[in-house]
Amino acid sequence: MRVLVSGGGIGGPALALALRRAGIDVRTFEAHPGPAAGLGSHLGLAPNGLAVLHALGAGEDVIAHSAFPSDTIEFTNGRGRVLGRLRDGSAEHGDRLRTRTITRGRLQTVLAEAAARAGVPVAYGRRLVSHTDHGDHVTVSFADGGTARGDVLIGADGIHSPVRRTMDPAAPGPAYTGLLNMGGSLPAHLLPATPAGTTRMVFGRRAFLGYQTGEETALWFVNLPHPDVGPDTPAPAGGWQRYVLDRFSGDAPYIAAALAHADPAAFTPTGIHDIASLPRWSRGRVGLLGDAAHAMAPSSGQGASQALEDALVLASCLRDIDDPAQALATYEHLRRDRVERVVALGRRQGSPKLAGNAVSAFLRDLALPLVFRAVARTDPHREVFSHRIDPDRPVRPAGVVR
Ligand SMILES: Cc1cc2nc3c(=O)[nH]c(=O)nc-3n(C[C@H](O)[C@H](O)[C@H](O)COP(=O)(O)OP(=O)(O)OC[C@H]3O[C@@H](n4cnc5c(N)ncnc54)[C@H](O)[C@@H]3O)c2cc1C
């Protein structure tokens, strides 16, 4: 069997590694000319995602390139009053699995290098433009005029997945969560230090700041309630950085003072979208993985980790089930409920960031300490973080072929 994978982001190279491990021939194609080192900022890797990376043999490399092992989130309002502290429980999983932060470009590079070492390099500059399922095989065409043939096609091509659009033109598109995201790094001394192992989340009156400080560098991100933006949306008068600084006026002065020193390019906003539920994750020999199937808000902290879990499960299904359509249906059956719960969790965790004025922020700050106490009792992360996939466990056919 030969599997074609469109997308060399996070899930694509992870799937290539998992398929290689399962003894399956795989070709991975990425539209960009190389790993997108400068695109995007940082993302979180949770114990469940790190467990997959270790199973794929890439865990130690990822840890070497990641930072800020953490297990505690401290929430404050914009004036610095602590609203609550939550331990995420990841320390209980041992140091190798403790939640960490890594730039998306670095994670992509480490995975692509691991795939190349395993003999399954990502082919860059190969933008898939169309595909056809012929019943007994699939073919794909690239923007460079080339083609490829395989037994299965997996769209690991992100939230705006071209494979999804062709596979199921009626599928709902990503939904806007109402928040813009931007982020980058700063010299650590510009922000009040975070205690070891702690991420600080600041609910300002009109914007949200998350950050962690290390010895030299601090990583930060900002979420803003705002209408969605696209590549053609004009920047506000004075530029996005000025706009963000204004949104933090009225909050503790250190926030705007620190962000004034950040690289203006870090304020390029991206709308946060998610996909709560797709009618189908596959059709015949074509399937979806990662954000293409179930994009989730960064508030979940699970986008990369869920794509990694997908990769391990899908590889086992394709290894153990001869019929590709049945293998893809089984993968969806095994993954869908869990992933959709995590998408919903990300939505819930992002909603307090939507306060856009002093009154809604005041009411939110009254409610949040109660919410955090309730969350500490129910501990929704426990189930998400404890999930482990045994790649050697045989998979039996399940789910409905569609
Ligand atoms: C440029 C970029 C920056 C990001 N920055 C952040 C961030 O700062 N923080 C965060 O939490 N998450 C970020 N994400 C999202 C995060 O990477 C994903 O949520 C998560 O890792 C799931 O990975 P994925 O492989 O499913 O999708 P992605 O990581 O989005 O990878 C999809 C890949 O498919 C490629 N692709 C798209 N269309 C085609 C095509 N037609 N042919 C071939 N390849 C194609 C894309 O170039 C991309 O490399 C970013 C994604 C991208 C693409």
Short mmCIF file of C-alpha atoms and ligand atoms in Angstrom, two decimals:
data_model
loop_
_atom_site.label_atom_id
_atom_site.label_comp_id
_atom_site.label_asym_id
_atom_site.label_seq_id
_atom_site.Cartn_x
_atom_site.Cartn_y
_atom_site.Cartn_z
CA MET A 1 0.00 0.00 0.00
CA ARG A 2 1.19 3.54 -0.80
CA VAL A 3 -0.23 6.48 1.15
CA LEU A 4 -0.05 10.03 -0.23
CA VAL A 5 -0.08 12.74 2.45
CA SER A 6 -0.83 16.33 1.48
CA GLY A 7 0.61 18.72 4.10
CA GLY A 8 4.01 18.75 5.76
CA GLY A 9 2.96 20.79 8.82
CA ILE A 10 2.71 18.91 12.12
CA GLY A 11 0.33 16.03 11.45
CA GLY A 12 1.75 15.24 7.98
CA PRO A 13 5.32 14.34 8.98
CA ALA A 14 4.03 12.63 12.14
CA LEU A 15 1.81 10.43 9.99
CA ALA A 16 4.73 9.70 7.66
CA LEU A 17 6.79 8.54 10.66
CA ALA A 18 3.94 6.42 12.03
CA LEU A 19 3.27 4.81 8.63
CA ARG A 20 6.95 4.10 8.15
CA ARG A 21 7.01 2.48 11.58
CA ALA A 22 4.01 0.37 10.47
CA GLY A 23 5.89 -0.71 7.32
CA ILE A 24 3.70 1.26 4.91
CA ASP A 25 5.03 3.17 1.88
CA VAL A 26 4.30 6.92 2.25
CA ARG A 27 4.93 10.11 0.23
CA THR A 28 4.40 13.51 1.89
CA PHE A 29 3.93 16.74 -0.09
CA GLU A 30 4.09 20.27 1.33
CA ALA A 31 3.09 23.45 -0.53
CA HIS A 32 5.71 25.69 1.12
CA PRO A 33 9.28 25.62 -0.18
CA GLY A 34 10.53 24.41 3.22
CA PRO A 35 9.54 24.26 6.91
CA ALA A 36 7.82 27.57 7.69
CA ALA A 37 10.31 28.60 10.39
CA GLY A 38 9.14 32.20 10.56
CA LEU A 39 5.41 31.58 10.23
CA GLY A 40 3.29 31.36 13.33
CA SER A 41 4.51 31.66 16.87
CA HIS A 42 4.56 29.02 19.59
CA LEU A 43 2.23 26.23 20.58
CA GLY A 44 1.74 23.96 23.54
CA LEU A 45 2.52 20.25 23.63
CA ALA A 46 0.57 18.39 26.29
CA PRO A 47 1.40 15.00 27.89
CA ASN A 48 -0.81 13.13 25.40
CA GLY A 49 0.94 14.74 22.41
CA LEU A 50 4.39 14.25 23.90
CA ALA A 51 3.59 10.57 24.47
CA VAL A 52 2.93 10.23 20.72
CA LEU A 53 6.21 11.97 19.89
CA HIS A 54 8.08 9.54 22.14
CA ALA A 55 6.32 6.60 20.47
CA LEU A 56 7.50 7.97 17.11
CA GLY A 57 11.07 8.34 18.37
CA ALA A 58 11.01 12.15 18.09
CA GLY A 59 10.23 13.00 21.72
CA GLU A 60 13.74 13.73 22.97
CA ASP A 61 14.52 15.95 19.95
CA VAL A 62 11.34 17.91 20.49
CA ILE A 63 12.08 18.32 24.19
CA ALA A 64 15.58 19.58 23.34
CA HIS A 65 14.03 22.31 21.16
CA SER A 66 11.15 23.21 23.44
CA ALA A 67 11.02 25.42 26.50
CA PHE A 68 9.00 26.27 29.56
CA PRO A 69 7.96 22.93 31.02
CA SER A 70 4.92 23.98 33.00
CA ASP A 71 2.02 22.56 34.94
CA THR A 72 0.40 25.61 36.50
CA ILE A 73 -1.65 28.45 35.03
CA GLU A 74 -2.07 31.59 37.06
CA PHE A 75 -4.99 33.77 36.04
CA THR A 76 -5.05 37.45 36.94
CA ASN A 77 -7.19 40.37 35.92
CA GLY A 78 -5.67 43.33 34.10
CA ARG A 79 -4.69 45.02 37.34
CA GLY A 80 -2.80 41.98 38.61
CA ARG A 81 -5.38 40.58 41.04
CA VAL A 82 -5.06 36.78 41.06
CA LEU A 83 -8.36 35.22 39.95
CA GLY A 84 -7.24 31.63 40.33
CA ARG A 85 -4.48 29.10 39.85
CA LEU A 86 -4.96 25.80 38.10
CA ARG A 87 -2.55 22.93 38.09
CA ASP A 88 -2.96 21.08 34.83
CA GLY A 89 -1.78 17.78 36.31
CA SER A 90 0.90 17.30 33.66
CA ALA A 91 3.68 17.03 36.28
CA GLU A 92 2.10 13.75 37.41
CA HIS A 93 3.02 12.28 34.03
CA GLY A 94 6.77 12.71 34.65
CA ASP A 95 9.24 15.19 33.23
CA ARG A 96 9.29 13.65 29.73
CA LEU A 97 5.57 14.31 29.40
CA ARG A 98 5.22 17.61 31.21
CA THR A 99 3.44 20.30 29.15
CA ARG A 100 5.93 22.35 27.08
CA THR A 101 6.03 25.18 24.60
CA ILE A 102 7.74 25.10 21.21
CA THR A 103 7.64 27.35 18.17
CA ARG A 104 5.50 25.86 15.45
CA GLY A 105 8.36 26.26 12.95
CA ARG A 106 10.76 24.35 15.21
CA LEU A 107 8.31 21.50 15.82
CA GLN A 108 7.65 21.24 12.08
CA THR A 109 11.41 21.16 11.37
CA VAL A 110 12.17 18.53 14.02
CA LEU A 111 9.40 16.28 12.69
CA ALA A 112 10.46 16.75 9.07
CA GLU A 113 14.07 15.92 9.99
CA ALA A 114 12.96 12.82 11.89
CA ALA A 115 10.90 11.74 8.88
CA ALA A 116 13.88 12.30 6.55
CA ARG A 117 16.11 10.23 8.85
CA ALA A 118 13.52 7.46 8.75
CA GLY A 119 13.68 7.53 4.95
CA VAL A 120 10.37 9.35 4.35
CA PRO A 121 11.38 12.96 3.55
CA VAL A 122 8.79 15.68 3.00
CA ALA A 123 8.73 16.89 -0.64
CA TYR A 124 8.56 20.71 -0.46
CA GLY A 125 7.15 23.17 -3.01
CA ARG A 126 4.47 20.66 -4.03
CA ARG A 127 1.06 22.26 -3.71
CA LEU A 128 -1.75 19.78 -4.30
CA VAL A 129 -4.43 21.33 -6.54
CA SER A 130 -6.76 18.40 -7.23
CA HIS A 131 -7.31 14.74 -6.55
CA THR A 132 -9.39 11.92 -7.99
CA ASP A 133 -10.51 8.72 -6.30
CA HIS A 134 -10.64 6.11 -9.09
CA GLY A 135 -12.14 3.41 -6.86
CA ASP A 136 -9.05 1.20 -6.85
CA HIS A 137 -6.44 3.97 -6.51
CA VAL A 138 -6.10 7.75 -6.12
CA THR A 139 -4.25 10.31 -8.21
CA VAL A 140 -3.25 13.84 -7.27
CA SER A 141 -2.10 16.84 -9.31
CA PHE A 142 0.28 19.56 -8.16
CA ALA A 143 0.53 23.24 -9.07
CA ASP A 144 3.93 22.51 -10.64
CA GLY A 145 2.20 20.27 -13.22
CA GLY A 146 3.35 17.00 -11.63
CA THR A 147 1.14 14.11 -10.54
CA ALA A 148 1.36 11.21 -8.10
CA ARG A 149 -0.50 7.94 -7.67
CA GLY A 150 -1.25 6.02 -4.49
CA ASP A 151 -3.76 3.76 -2.74
CA VAL A 152 -4.91 6.31 -0.16
CA LEU A 153 -4.80 10.13 0.08
CA ILE A 154 -4.72 11.87 3.47
CA GLY A 155 -5.36 15.60 3.69
CA ALA A 156 -3.13 16.80 6.55
CA ASP A 157 -3.37 20.20 4.93
CA GLY A 158 -4.64 22.36 7.75
CA ILE A 159 -7.75 24.27 8.71
CA HIS A 160 -8.53 25.44 5.15
CA SER A 161 -7.82 21.96 3.76
CA PRO A 162 -8.03 21.86 -0.06
CA VAL A 163 -8.47 18.07 0.15
CA ARG A 164 -11.54 18.56 2.38
CA ARG A 165 -13.07 21.06 -0.03
CA THR A 166 -12.86 18.57 -2.91
CA MET A 167 -13.75 15.50 -0.83
CA ASP A 168 -16.89 17.06 0.65
CA PRO A 169 -17.80 20.39 -0.98
CA ALA A 170 -20.85 20.67 1.33
CA ALA A 171 -18.77 20.44 4.52
CA PRO A 172 -19.12 23.48 6.80
CA GLY A 173 -16.12 25.80 6.76
CA PRO A 174 -14.21 26.87 9.86
CA ALA A 175 -16.21 29.04 12.30
CA TYR A 176 -14.77 32.26 13.66
CA THR A 177 -14.50 32.31 17.47
CA GLY A 178 -14.58 36.12 17.68
CA LEU A 179 -10.92 36.39 18.72
CA LEU A 180 -7.76 37.47 16.94
CA ASN A 181 -4.44 35.90 17.91
CA MET A 182 -0.90 37.29 17.72
CA GLY A 183 2.29 36.51 19.57
CA GLY A 184 6.06 36.41 19.75
CA SER A 185 8.97 36.80 22.14
CA LEU A 186 10.47 39.58 24.27
CA PRO A 187 13.49 40.02 26.54
CA ALA A 188 12.31 38.40 29.78
CA HIS A 189 13.15 41.37 32.01
CA LEU A 190 10.38 43.42 30.37
CA LEU A 191 7.64 41.35 32.03
CA PRO A 192 7.11 40.43 35.70
CA ALA A 193 8.70 37.00 36.13
CA THR A 194 6.43 33.99 36.16
CA PRO A 195 7.15 31.43 38.91
CA ALA A 196 8.90 28.25 37.71
CA GLY A 197 6.53 25.97 35.83
CA THR A 198 3.84 28.64 35.64
CA THR A 199 2.13 30.34 32.70
CA ARG A 200 0.41 33.65 33.49
CA MET A 201 -2.89 34.47 31.79
CA VAL A 202 -4.02 38.07 32.15
CA PHE A 203 -7.67 38.93 31.51
CA GLY A 204 -7.39 42.62 30.70
CA ARG A 205 -10.42 44.83 30.35
CA ARG A 206 -10.46 44.67 26.56
CA ALA A 207 -7.77 42.15 25.62
CA PHE A 208 -6.08 39.02 26.92
CA LEU A 209 -2.35 38.38 27.42
CA GLY A 210 -0.68 35.01 28.07
CA TYR A 211 3.05 34.74 28.79
CA GLN A 212 5.88 32.76 30.33
CA THR A 213 9.29 34.17 31.30
CA GLY A 214 12.55 32.25 31.14
CA GLU A 215 16.05 33.38 32.04
CA GLU A 216 16.45 35.53 28.95
CA THR A 217 13.32 35.28 26.87
CA ALA A 218 9.61 35.60 27.47
CA LEU A 219 7.04 34.11 25.10
CA TRP A 220 3.76 36.00 24.82
CA PHE A 221 0.49 35.90 22.96
CA VAL A 222 -2.47 38.22 22.85
CA ASN A 223 -6.12 37.44 22.08
CA LEU A 224 -8.44 40.30 21.11
CA PRO A 225 -12.20 40.34 20.64
CA HIS A 226 -12.51 41.75 17.10
CA PRO A 227 -14.27 41.04 13.80
CA ASP A 228 -12.36 38.53 11.69
CA VAL A 229 -9.55 39.74 9.46
CA GLY A 230 -8.21 38.46 6.15
CA PRO A 231 -5.10 39.16 4.10
CA ASP A 232 -6.79 42.22 2.55
CA THR A 233 -8.11 43.73 5.79
CA PRO A 234 -6.47 47.13 6.25
CA ALA A 235 -4.60 47.63 9.54
CA PRO A 236 -6.19 50.11 11.97
CA ALA A 237 -4.87 53.68 11.87
CA GLY A 238 -1.45 53.62 13.56
CA GLY A 239 -1.00 49.90 12.88
CA TRP A 240 -1.85 46.73 14.79
CA GLN A 241 0.78 47.17 17.48
CA ARG A 242 -0.61 50.61 18.40
CA TYR A 243 -4.12 49.13 18.39
CA VAL A 244 -3.10 46.36 20.81
CA LEU A 245 -1.33 48.79 23.15
CA ASP A 246 -4.52 50.88 23.23
CA ARG A 247 -6.60 47.82 24.10
CA PHE A 248 -4.47 47.35 27.22
CA SER A 249 -4.82 50.98 28.37
CA GLY A 250 -6.51 50.89 31.77
CA ASP A 251 -4.75 47.63 32.66
CA ALA A 252 -1.45 47.31 34.54
CA PRO A 253 1.01 49.64 32.72
CA TYR A 254 3.68 46.91 32.40
CA ILE A 255 1.65 45.19 29.68
CA ALA A 256 1.63 48.02 27.14
CA ALA A 257 5.17 49.04 28.15
CA ALA A 258 6.50 45.52 27.42
CA LEU A 259 4.53 45.00 24.21
CA ALA A 260 5.78 48.36 22.91
CA HIS A 261 9.23 46.69 22.66
CA ALA A 262 8.03 43.66 20.70
CA ASP A 263 8.74 43.19 17.00
CA PRO A 264 5.91 44.96 15.08
CA ALA A 265 5.68 41.89 12.80
CA ALA A 266 4.51 39.84 15.80
CA PHE A 267 1.29 41.86 15.79
CA THR A 268 0.12 40.47 12.46
CA PRO A 269 -3.27 39.10 13.52
CA THR A 270 -4.74 35.72 12.69
CA GLY A 271 -8.43 35.00 13.27
CA ILE A 272 -8.99 32.03 15.58
CA HIS A 273 -11.34 29.53 13.93
CA ASP A 274 -12.48 26.07 14.82
CA ILE A 275 -14.41 23.20 13.26
CA ALA A 276 -16.78 21.70 15.80
CA SER A 277 -17.92 18.71 13.76
CA LEU A 278 -17.64 17.64 10.13
CA PRO A 279 -20.29 15.39 8.60
CA ARG A 280 -17.55 13.05 7.39
CA TRP A 281 -13.81 12.62 7.80
CA SER A 282 -13.37 10.43 4.73
CA ARG A 283 -14.88 9.39 1.44
CA GLY A 284 -13.66 6.18 -0.21
CA ARG A 285 -9.86 6.26 -0.28
CA VAL A 286 -9.53 9.88 0.84
CA GLY A 287 -9.37 10.96 4.50
CA LEU A 288 -8.56 13.96 6.71
CA LEU A 289 -6.21 14.38 9.67
CA GLY A 290 -5.43 17.12 12.20
CA ASP A 291 -6.80 20.62 11.64
CA ALA A 292 -8.27 19.54 8.30
CA ALA A 293 -10.69 17.30 10.23
CA HIS A 294 -11.13 19.16 13.51
CA ALA A 295 -9.43 22.53 13.94
CA MET A 296 -9.56 23.78 17.53
CA ALA A 297 -8.89 27.09 19.27
CA PRO A 298 -5.42 27.49 20.81
CA SER A 299 -7.20 27.90 24.18
CA SER A 300 -7.54 24.11 24.12
CA GLY A 301 -3.74 23.76 24.04
CA GLN A 302 -4.38 20.63 21.99
CA GLY A 303 -4.18 21.46 18.23
CA ALA A 304 -0.82 19.82 17.70
CA SER A 305 -1.35 17.05 20.27
CA GLN A 306 -4.62 15.91 18.67
CA ALA A 307 -3.05 15.89 15.19
CA LEU A 308 -0.26 13.72 16.60
CA GLU A 309 -2.77 11.31 18.17
CA ASP A 310 -4.61 11.10 14.82
CA ALA A 311 -1.36 10.11 13.10
CA LEU A 312 -0.67 7.17 15.40
CA VAL A 313 -4.23 5.83 15.25
CA LEU A 314 -4.56 6.23 11.48
CA ALA A 315 -1.29 4.40 10.83
CA SER A 316 -2.48 1.42 12.92
CA CYS A 317 -5.81 1.34 11.05
CA LEU A 318 -4.10 1.36 7.64
CA ARG A 319 -1.69 -1.34 8.85
CA ASP A 320 -4.35 -3.73 10.17
CA ILE A 321 -7.34 -3.21 7.85
CA ASP A 322 -6.90 -4.12 4.20
CA ASP A 323 -9.82 -2.14 2.77
CA PRO A 324 -8.76 1.57 2.75
CA ALA A 325 -12.32 2.88 3.10
CA GLN A 326 -12.90 0.61 6.12
CA ALA A 327 -9.55 1.64 7.61
CA LEU A 328 -10.51 5.32 7.31
CA ALA A 329 -13.98 4.68 8.79
CA THR A 330 -12.37 2.86 11.73
CA TYR A 331 -9.95 5.73 12.32
CA GLU A 332 -12.85 8.19 12.40
CA HIS A 333 -14.79 5.91 14.73
CA LEU A 334 -11.84 5.73 17.14
CA ARG A 335 -11.08 9.46 17.08
CA ARG A 336 -14.19 11.55 16.49
CA ASP A 337 -15.83 11.64 19.96
CA ARG A 338 -12.62 12.42 21.78
CA VAL A 339 -11.56 15.13 19.37
CA GLU A 340 -14.96 16.84 19.31
CA ARG A 341 -14.96 17.02 23.12
CA VAL A 342 -11.57 18.74 22.98
CA VAL A 343 -12.77 21.24 20.33
CA ALA A 344 -15.73 22.12 22.58
CA LEU A 345 -13.39 22.50 25.57
CA GLY A 346 -11.25 24.94 23.56
CA ARG A 347 -14.36 27.02 22.76
CA ARG A 348 -15.41 27.12 26.42
CA GLN A 349 -11.91 28.04 27.60
CA GLY A 350 -11.72 30.88 25.07
CA SER A 351 -15.10 32.44 25.82
CA PRO A 352 -14.04 34.54 28.90
CA LYS A 353 -11.57 36.30 26.58
CA LEU A 354 -14.46 37.80 24.63
CA ALA A 355 -15.19 40.54 27.19
CA GLY A 356 -14.77 43.75 25.24
CA ASN A 357 -15.51 46.50 27.76
CA ALA A 358 -15.10 47.44 31.42
CA VAL A 359 -18.60 46.26 32.48
CA SER A 360 -18.35 42.79 30.94
CA ALA A 361 -14.80 42.49 32.28
CA PHE A 362 -16.00 43.40 35.79
CA LEU A 363 -18.72 40.73 35.70
CA ARG A 364 -16.28 38.20 34.25
CA ASP A 365 -13.74 38.88 37.01
CA LEU A 366 -16.45 38.23 39.61
CA ALA A 367 -17.42 34.94 37.99
CA LEU A 368 -14.00 33.52 37.08
CA PRO A 369 -12.76 32.60 40.57
CA LEU A 370 -15.88 30.43 40.98
CA VAL A 371 -15.35 28.95 37.53
CA PHE A 372 -11.73 28.09 38.29
CA ARG A 373 -12.71 26.41 41.54
CA ALA A 374 -15.27 24.32 39.66
CA VAL A 375 -12.73 23.47 36.95
CA ALA A 376 -10.21 22.40 39.60
CA ARG A 377 -12.85 20.01 41.00
CA THR A 378 -13.89 18.49 37.66
CA ASP A 379 -10.34 18.56 36.19
CA PRO A 380 -11.28 18.28 32.49
CA HIS A 381 -7.60 18.07 31.51
CA ARG A 382 -7.10 14.78 33.29
CA GLU A 383 -8.99 12.78 30.67
CA VAL A 384 -7.37 14.69 27.80
CA PHE A 385 -3.82 14.36 29.14
CA SER A 386 -4.06 10.73 30.32
CA HIS A 387 -4.98 9.33 26.92
CA ARG A 388 -2.34 6.94 25.59
CA ILE A 389 -2.27 5.10 22.28
CA ASP A 390 -0.49 1.79 21.98
CA PRO A 391 0.71 1.69 18.36
CA ASP A 392 1.39 -2.05 18.59
CA ARG A 393 -2.17 -2.91 19.59
CA PRO A 394 -4.05 -4.55 16.68
CA VAL A 395 -7.06 -2.63 15.36
CA ARG A 396 -10.31 -4.30 14.31
CA PRO A 397 -12.68 -2.80 11.72
CA ALA A 398 -15.34 -0.50 13.19
CA GLY A 399 -17.41 2.47 12.10
CA VAL A 400 -19.51 3.01 9.01
CA VAL A 401 -17.91 3.15 5.56
CA ARG A 402 -19.17 6.29 3.76
C1 LIG B 1 1.89 28.76 8.97
C2 LIG B 1 1.20 28.24 10.20
C3 LIG B 1 1.42 28.84 11.43
C4 LIG B 1 0.79 28.37 12.59
N1 LIG B 1 1.04 28.97 13.77
C5 LIG B 1 0.47 28.52 14.91
C6 LIG B 1 0.74 29.15 16.16
O1 LIG B 1 1.46 30.13 16.24
N2 LIG B 1 0.15 28.64 17.28
C7 LIG B 1 -0.69 27.54 17.22
O2 LIG B 1 -1.20 27.09 18.26
N3 LIG B 1 -0.96 26.92 16.04
C8 LIG B 1 -0.41 27.39 14.89
N4 LIG B 1 -0.69 26.79 13.69
C9 LIG B 1 -1.63 25.65 13.70
C10 LIG B 1 -0.99 24.37 14.20
O3 LIG B 1 0.18 24.10 13.49
C11 LIG B 1 -2.02 23.29 14.02
O4 LIG B 1 -3.16 23.59 14.79
C12 LIG B 1 -1.64 21.93 14.55
O5 LIG B 1 -0.30 21.79 14.73
C13 LIG B 1 -2.24 20.82 13.69
O6 LIG B 1 -1.36 20.56 12.62
P1 LIG B 1 -1.81 20.12 11.17
O7 LIG B 1 -0.64 19.39 10.61
O8 LIG B 1 -3.13 19.49 11.17
O9 LIG B 1 -2.00 21.49 10.37
P2 LIG B 1 -0.94 22.60 9.99
O10 LIG B 1 0.12 22.72 11.00
O11 LIG B 1 -1.74 23.81 9.64
O12 LIG B 1 -0.24 22.03 8.64
C14 LIG B 1 -0.92 21.97 7.40
C15 LIG B 1 0.13 22.02 6.31
O13 LIG B 1 -0.49 21.77 5.05
C16 LIG B 1 0.12 22.62 4.10
N5 LIG B 1 -0.78 22.77 2.96
C17 LIG B 1 -1.89 23.52 2.88
N6 LIG B 1 -2.43 23.42 1.65
C18 LIG B 1 -1.64 22.57 0.95
C19 LIG B 1 -1.69 22.08 -0.40
N7 LIG B 1 -2.64 22.44 -1.27
N8 LIG B 1 -0.71 21.23 -0.80
C20 LIG B 1 0.28 20.84 0.06
N9 LIG B 1 0.38 21.30 1.34
C21 LIG B 1 -0.58 22.15 1.76
C22 LIG B 1 0.39 23.90 4.87
O14 LIG B 1 1.36 24.71 4.24
C23 LIG B 1 0.82 23.38 6.22
O15 LIG B 1 2.21 23.21 6.31
C24 LIG B 1 -0.11 27.25 12.51
C25 LIG B 1 -0.35 26.66 11.27
C26 LIG B 1 0.29 27.13 10.12
C27 LIG B 1 0.05 26.47 8.78
#
